[in-house]
């Protein structure tokens, strides 16, 4: 018995629309969703895994670190800086992931696809 893949990740967001803009700045295409009478939220598929942005509740997710492989790191960093995102140190070798902080304090590691 083993885990085959991650099915979904849920991020709790203090300002859902601000977080939607941030993640769309990464190049994700988020769609609005609501399951039955549950909270309205956003969702997208990332390489077979579902990423969901939910309104903040009594279950924060700020300890989470998410790693993403991206096709155009420079363009994404430019987009995120324009949104006022905090961008961490970039390795001089260009091989280590770049860390950005989303509006709710989640650490997002971005790595250029090879």
Coordinates of N, CA, C and O in Angstrom, one line a residue:
X1 N 0.8 -1.2 0.0 CA 0.0 0.0 0.0 C 0.9 1.2 0.0 O 1.9 1.3 0.7
X2 N 0.6 2.2 -0.9 CA 1.4 3.5 -0.9 C 0.5 4.6 -1.4 O -0.6 4.4 -2.0
X3 N 1.0 5.8 -1.3 CA 0.3 7.0 -1.8 C 0.8 7.1 -3.2 O 2.0 7.1 -3.5
X4 N -0.1 7.3 -4.2 CA 0.2 7.4 -5.6 C 0.4 8.9 -6.0 O 1.3 9.1 -6.9
X5 N -0.3 9.8 -5.5 CA -0.2 11.2 -5.9 C -1.0 12.1 -4.9 O -1.8 11.6 -4.2
X6 N -0.7 13.3 -5.0 CA -1.5 14.3 -4.2 C -2.8 14.6 -5.0 O -2.7 15.0 -6.2
X7 N -3.9 14.5 -4.4 CA -5.2 14.8 -5.1 C -5.6 16.2 -5.1 O -6.0 16.8 -6.1
X8 N -5.4 16.9 -3.9 CA -5.7 18.3 -3.8 C -5.0 19.0 -2.7 O -4.5 18.3 -1.7
X9 N -4.9 20.3 -2.8 CA -4.4 21.2 -1.7 C -5.4 22.3 -1.5 O -5.8 22.9 -2.5
X10 N -5.7 22.6 -0.3 CA -6.7 23.7 0.0 C -5.9 24.7 0.8 O -5.2 24.4 1.8
X11 N -5.9 26.0 0.3 CA -5.3 27.1 0.9 C -6.4 28.0 1.4 O -7.4 28.4 0.7
X12 N -6.4 28.4 2.7 CA -7.3 29.3 3.3 C -6.8 30.7 3.1 O -5.6 31.0 3.4
X13 N -7.7 31.6 2.7 CA -7.3 33.0 2.2 C -8.1 34.0 3.0 O -9.3 34.0 2.9
X14 N -7.4 35.0 3.5 CA -8.1 36.1 4.2 C -8.9 37.0 3.3 O -9.9 37.5 3.6
X15 N -8.3 37.2 2.1 CA -9.0 38.0 1.0 C -9.0 37.1 -0.2 O -8.0 37.1 -0.9
X16 N -10.1 36.4 -0.5 CA -10.1 35.5 -1.6 C -9.8 36.1 -2.9 O -9.1 35.5 -3.7
X17 N -10.3 37.3 -3.2 CA -10.1 37.9 -4.5 C -8.6 38.3 -4.7 O -8.0 38.2 -5.8
X18 N -8.0 38.8 -3.6 CA -6.6 39.2 -3.7 C -5.7 37.9 -3.9 O -4.8 37.9 -4.8
X19 N -6.1 36.8 -3.3 CA -5.3 35.6 -3.5 C -5.6 35.0 -4.9 O -4.6 34.5 -5.5
X20 N -6.8 35.1 -5.4 CA -7.1 34.7 -6.8 C -6.2 35.5 -7.7 O -5.6 34.9 -8.6
X21 N -6.0 36.8 -7.6 CA -5.2 37.6 -8.5 C -3.7 37.1 -8.4 O -3.0 37.0 -9.4
X22 N -3.2 36.8 -7.2 CA -1.9 36.4 -7.0 C -1.6 35.1 -7.7 O -0.7 34.9 -8.5
X23 N -2.5 34.1 -7.5 CA -2.3 32.8 -8.2 C -2.5 32.8 -9.7 O -1.9 32.1 -10.4
X24 N -3.4 33.7 -10.1 CA -3.5 33.9 -11.6 C -2.3 34.6 -12.1 O -1.9 34.4 -13.2
X25 N -1.6 35.4 -11.3 CA -0.3 36.0 -11.6 C 0.8 34.9 -11.8 O 1.8 35.1 -12.5
X26 N 0.6 33.8 -11.2 CA 1.5 32.6 -11.4 C 1.2 31.9 -12.7 O 1.9 31.0 -13.1
X27 N 0.1 32.3 -13.3 CA -0.3 31.6 -14.6 C -1.4 30.6 -14.4 O -1.8 29.9 -15.4
X28 N -1.9 30.4 -13.2 CA -3.0 29.4 -13.0 C -4.3 30.0 -13.5 O -4.6 31.2 -13.4
X29 N -5.2 29.1 -14.0 CA -6.5 29.5 -14.4 C -7.6 29.0 -13.4 O -7.9 27.8 -13.5
X30 N -8.0 29.9 -12.5 CA -8.9 29.5 -11.5 C -10.3 29.7 -11.9 O -10.7 30.7 -12.6
X31 N -11.2 28.7 -11.5 CA -12.6 28.8 -11.8 C -13.4 28.9 -10.5 O -13.0 28.2 -9.5
X32 N -14.4 29.7 -10.4 CA -15.3 29.7 -9.2 C -16.0 28.4 -9.0 O -16.4 27.8 -10.0
X33 N -16.1 28.0 -7.8 CA -16.8 26.8 -7.5 C -17.6 26.9 -6.2 O -17.3 27.8 -5.3
X34 N -18.6 26.0 -6.0 CA -19.3 25.9 -4.7 C -19.9 24.5 -4.7 O -20.6 24.1 -5.6
X35 N -19.6 23.8 -3.6 CA -20.1 22.4 -3.5 C -21.3 22.4 -2.6 O -21.2 22.7 -1.4
X36 N -22.5 22.3 -3.2 CA -23.7 22.3 -2.4 C -23.9 23.7 -1.7 O -23.8 24.7 -2.3
X37 N -24.1 23.6 -0.4 CA -24.2 24.9 0.4 C -22.9 25.3 1.0 O -22.9 26.2 1.9
X38 N -21.8 24.7 0.6 CA -20.5 25.1 1.1 C -20.0 26.4 0.7 O -20.7 27.1 -0.1
X39 N -18.8 26.8 1.1 CA -18.3 28.1 0.8 C -17.9 28.3 -0.7 O -17.5 27.3 -1.3
X40 N -18.2 29.4 -1.2 CA -17.7 29.8 -2.6 C -16.2 29.9 -2.5 O -15.6 30.4 -1.6
X41 N -15.6 29.3 -3.6 CA -14.1 29.3 -3.6 C -13.6 29.2 -5.0 O -14.5 29.2 -6.0
X42 N -12.3 29.1 -5.2 CA -11.7 29.0 -6.6 C -11.0 27.7 -6.6 O -10.4 27.2 -5.6
X43 N -10.9 27.1 -7.8 CA -10.2 25.8 -8.0 C -9.5 25.8 -9.4 O -10.0 26.4 -10.3
X44 N -8.5 25.0 -9.5 CA -7.8 24.7 -10.8 C -7.1 23.4 -10.7 O -6.7 23.0 -9.6
X45 N -6.8 22.9 -11.9 CA -6.0 21.7 -12.0 C -4.5 22.1 -12.2 O -4.3 22.9 -13.1
X46 N -3.6 21.5 -11.5 CA -2.2 21.8 -11.6 C -1.5 20.4 -11.8 O -1.3 19.7 -10.8
X47 N -1.3 20.0 -13.0 CA -0.7 18.7 -13.3 C -1.3 17.5 -12.7 O -0.7 16.6 -12.2
X48 N -2.7 17.5 -12.7 CA -3.4 16.4 -12.2 C -3.8 16.5 -10.7 O -4.4 15.7 -10.1
X49 N -3.3 17.6 -10.0 CA -3.7 17.9 -8.7 C -4.6 19.1 -8.6 O -4.4 20.0 -9.4
X50 N -5.6 19.1 -7.8 CA -6.5 20.3 -7.7 C -6.0 21.2 -6.6 O -5.6 20.8 -5.5
X51 N -5.9 22.5 -6.9 CA -5.5 23.5 -6.0 C -6.8 24.3 -5.7 O -7.4 24.8 -6.7
X52 N -7.2 24.5 -4.5 CA -8.4 25.2 -4.1 C -8.1 26.4 -3.2 O -7.3 26.2 -2.2
X53 N -8.7 27.5 -3.4 CA -8.5 28.7 -2.6 C -9.9 28.9 -1.9 O -10.9 29.1 -2.6
X54 N -9.9 28.8 -0.6 CA -11.1 28.9 0.2 C -11.0 30.2 1.1 O -9.9 30.6 1.5
X55 N -12.1 30.7 1.5 CA -12.1 31.8 2.5 C -11.5 31.3 3.8 O -11.6 30.2 4.1
X56 N -10.8 32.2 4.5 CA -10.2 31.9 5.7 C -11.3 31.5 6.7 O -12.4 32.0 6.8
X57 N -10.9 30.4 7.5 CA -11.8 30.0 8.5 C -11.0 29.8 9.8 O -10.0 30.4 9.9
X58 N -11.5 28.9 10.7 CA -10.7 28.7 11.9 C -9.6 27.7 11.6 O -9.0 27.2 12.6
X59 N -9.4 27.3 10.4 CA -8.4 26.3 10.0 C -7.4 27.0 9.1 O -7.3 26.7 7.9
X60 N -6.4 27.8 9.5 CA -5.5 28.5 8.6 C -4.5 27.5 8.1 O -4.3 26.4 8.6
X61 N -3.9 27.8 6.9 CA -3.0 26.9 6.3 C -1.6 27.6 6.1 O -0.8 27.2 5.2
X62 N -1.3 28.6 6.8 CA -0.1 29.4 6.6 C 1.2 28.6 6.8 O 2.3 29.1 6.4
X63 N 1.2 27.5 7.4 CA 2.4 26.7 7.6 C 2.7 25.9 6.3 O 3.8 25.3 6.3
X64 N 1.9 25.9 5.3 CA 2.1 25.1 4.1 C 3.2 25.8 3.2 O 3.3 27.0 3.1
X65 N 3.9 24.9 2.6 CA 4.8 25.4 1.5 C 4.5 24.6 0.3 O 4.4 23.4 0.3
X66 N 4.3 25.3 -0.8 CA 3.8 24.7 -2.0 C 5.0 24.9 -3.1 O 5.5 26.0 -3.2
X67 N 5.3 23.8 -3.8 CA 6.4 23.9 -4.8 C 5.7 23.8 -6.2 O 5.0 22.8 -6.4
X68 N 6.1 24.7 -7.1 CA 5.5 24.6 -8.4 C 6.6 24.7 -9.5 O 7.6 25.5 -9.3
X69 N 6.5 23.9 -10.5 CA 7.4 23.9 -11.7 C 6.7 24.8 -12.7 O 5.6 24.5 -13.1
X70 N 7.4 25.8 -13.2 CA 6.8 26.8 -14.1 C 7.5 26.8 -15.4 O 8.7 26.5 -15.5
X71 N 6.8 27.3 -16.5 CA 7.4 27.3 -17.8 C 8.2 28.6 -18.1 O 9.1 28.5 -18.9
X72 N 7.9 29.7 -17.5 CA 8.6 30.9 -17.7 C 8.8 31.7 -16.4 O 8.0 32.6 -16.1
X73 N 9.8 31.3 -15.7 CA 10.0 31.9 -14.3 C 10.1 33.4 -14.4 O 9.6 34.1 -13.5
X74 N 10.9 33.9 -15.3 CA 11.2 35.4 -15.3 C 9.9 36.1 -15.5 O 9.6 37.1 -14.9
X75 N 9.0 35.7 -16.5 CA 7.7 36.4 -16.7 C 6.8 36.3 -15.5 O 6.2 37.3 -15.2
X76 N 6.8 35.2 -14.8 CA 6.0 35.0 -13.6 C 6.4 35.9 -12.5 O 5.6 36.6 -11.9
X77 N 7.8 36.0 -12.3 CA 8.3 36.9 -11.3 C 8.0 38.3 -11.6 O 7.6 39.1 -10.7
X78 N 8.1 38.7 -12.8 CA 7.7 40.1 -13.2 C 6.2 40.4 -12.9 O 5.9 41.4 -12.4
X79 N 5.4 39.4 -13.2 CA 3.9 39.5 -13.0 C 3.6 39.7 -11.5 O 2.9 40.5 -11.0
X80 N 4.3 38.8 -10.7 CA 4.1 38.8 -9.2 C 4.6 40.1 -8.6 O 4.0 40.7 -7.7
X81 N 5.8 40.6 -9.1 CA 6.3 41.9 -8.5 C 5.4 43.0 -8.8 O 5.2 43.9 -8.0
X82 N 4.7 43.0 -10.0 CA 3.8 44.0 -10.4 C 2.6 44.0 -9.4 O 1.9 45.1 -9.2
X83 N 2.3 42.8 -8.9 CA 1.2 42.7 -7.9 C 1.6 43.1 -6.5 O 0.8 43.0 -5.6
X84 N 2.9 43.3 -6.3 CA 3.4 43.7 -5.0 C 3.8 42.5 -4.1 O 4.0 42.6 -2.9
X85 N 4.0 41.3 -4.8 CA 4.4 40.1 -4.1 C 5.8 40.2 -3.5 O 6.6 40.8 -4.1
X86 N 6.0 39.5 -2.4 CA 7.3 39.4 -1.8 C 8.0 38.3 -2.5 O 7.6 37.1 -2.4
X87 N 9.2 38.6 -3.1 CA 10.0 37.6 -3.8 C 11.3 37.3 -3.0 O 12.0 38.3 -2.6
X88 N 11.6 36.1 -2.6 CA 12.7 35.7 -1.9 C 14.0 35.7 -2.7 O 14.0 36.1 -3.9
X89 N 15.1 35.3 -2.1 CA 16.4 35.3 -2.8 C 16.4 34.3 -4.0 O 15.7 33.3 -4.0
X90 N 17.1 34.8 -5.0 CA 17.3 34.0 -6.2 C 18.7 33.5 -6.2 O 19.7 34.2 -6.0
X91 N 18.9 32.2 -6.4 CA 20.2 31.6 -6.4 C 21.1 32.1 -7.5 O 20.6 32.3 -8.6
X92 N 22.4 32.4 -7.2 CA 23.2 32.9 -8.3 C 23.5 31.8 -9.4 O 23.8 32.1 -10.5
X93 N 23.3 30.5 -9.0 CA 23.4 29.5 -10.0 C 22.2 29.3 -10.8 O 22.1 28.6 -11.8
X94 N 21.0 29.9 -10.4 CA 19.8 29.7 -11.1 C 19.1 28.4 -11.0 O 18.2 28.1 -11.7
X95 N 19.7 27.5 -10.1 CA 19.1 26.2 -10.1 C 18.2 26.0 -8.9 O 17.3 25.1 -8.9
X96 N 18.3 26.8 -7.9 CA 17.4 26.6 -6.7 C 16.1 27.3 -7.0 O 16.0 28.3 -7.7
X97 N 15.0 26.8 -6.3 CA 13.8 27.5 -6.5 C 13.8 28.9 -5.9 O 14.6 29.2 -5.0
X98 N 13.0 29.8 -6.5 CA 12.7 31.1 -6.0 C 11.5 31.0 -5.1 O 10.5 30.4 -5.4
X99 N 11.6 31.7 -3.9 CA 10.5 31.6 -3.0 C 9.7 32.9 -3.1 O 10.3 34.0 -3.0
X100 N 8.4 32.8 -3.2 CA 7.5 34.0 -3.1 C 6.5 33.7 -2.0 O 6.3 32.6 -1.6
X101 N 6.0 34.8 -1.5 CA 5.1 34.7 -0.4 C 3.7 35.2 -0.9 O 3.6 36.3 -1.4
X102 N 2.7 34.3 -0.7 CA 1.4 34.8 -1.2 C 0.7 35.7 -0.2 O 1.3 36.0 0.9
X103 N -0.4 36.3 -0.5 CA -1.0 37.3 0.4 C -1.4 36.8 1.8 O -1.5 37.6 2.7
X104 N -1.4 35.5 2.0 CA -1.7 34.9 3.3 C -0.5 34.3 4.0 O -0.7 33.6 5.0
X105 N 0.7 34.6 3.5 CA 1.9 34.1 4.1 C 2.3 32.7 3.7 O 3.3 32.2 4.3
X106 N 1.7 32.1 2.8 CA 2.1 30.7 2.3 C 3.4 30.9 1.4 O 3.4 31.8 0.6
X107 N 4.3 30.1 1.7 CA 5.6 30.1 0.9 C 5.4 29.2 -0.4 O 5.0 28.1 -0.3
X108 N 5.7 29.9 -1.5 CA 5.5 29.2 -2.8 C 6.9 29.1 -3.4 O 7.5 30.2 -3.7
X109 N 7.4 27.9 -3.6 CA 8.7 27.7 -4.3 C 8.5 27.6 -5.8 O 7.7 26.7 -6.2
X110 N 9.1 28.4 -6.6 CA 8.9 28.3 -8.0 C 10.2 27.9 -8.6 O 11.3 28.4 -8.3
X111 N 10.1 26.9 -9.5 CA 11.3 26.4 -10.2 C 11.1 26.3 -11.7 O 10.0 25.9 -12.1
X112 N 12.1 26.8 -12.5 CA 12.0 26.8 -13.9 C 11.9 25.3 -14.4 O 12.7 24.5 -14.0
X113 N 11.0 25.0 -15.3 CA 10.9 23.7 -15.9 C 12.1 23.5 -16.8 O 12.6 24.4 -17.4
X114 N 12.7 22.3 -16.8 CA 13.9 22.0 -17.5 C 13.6 21.2 -18.7 O 12.7 20.5 -18.8

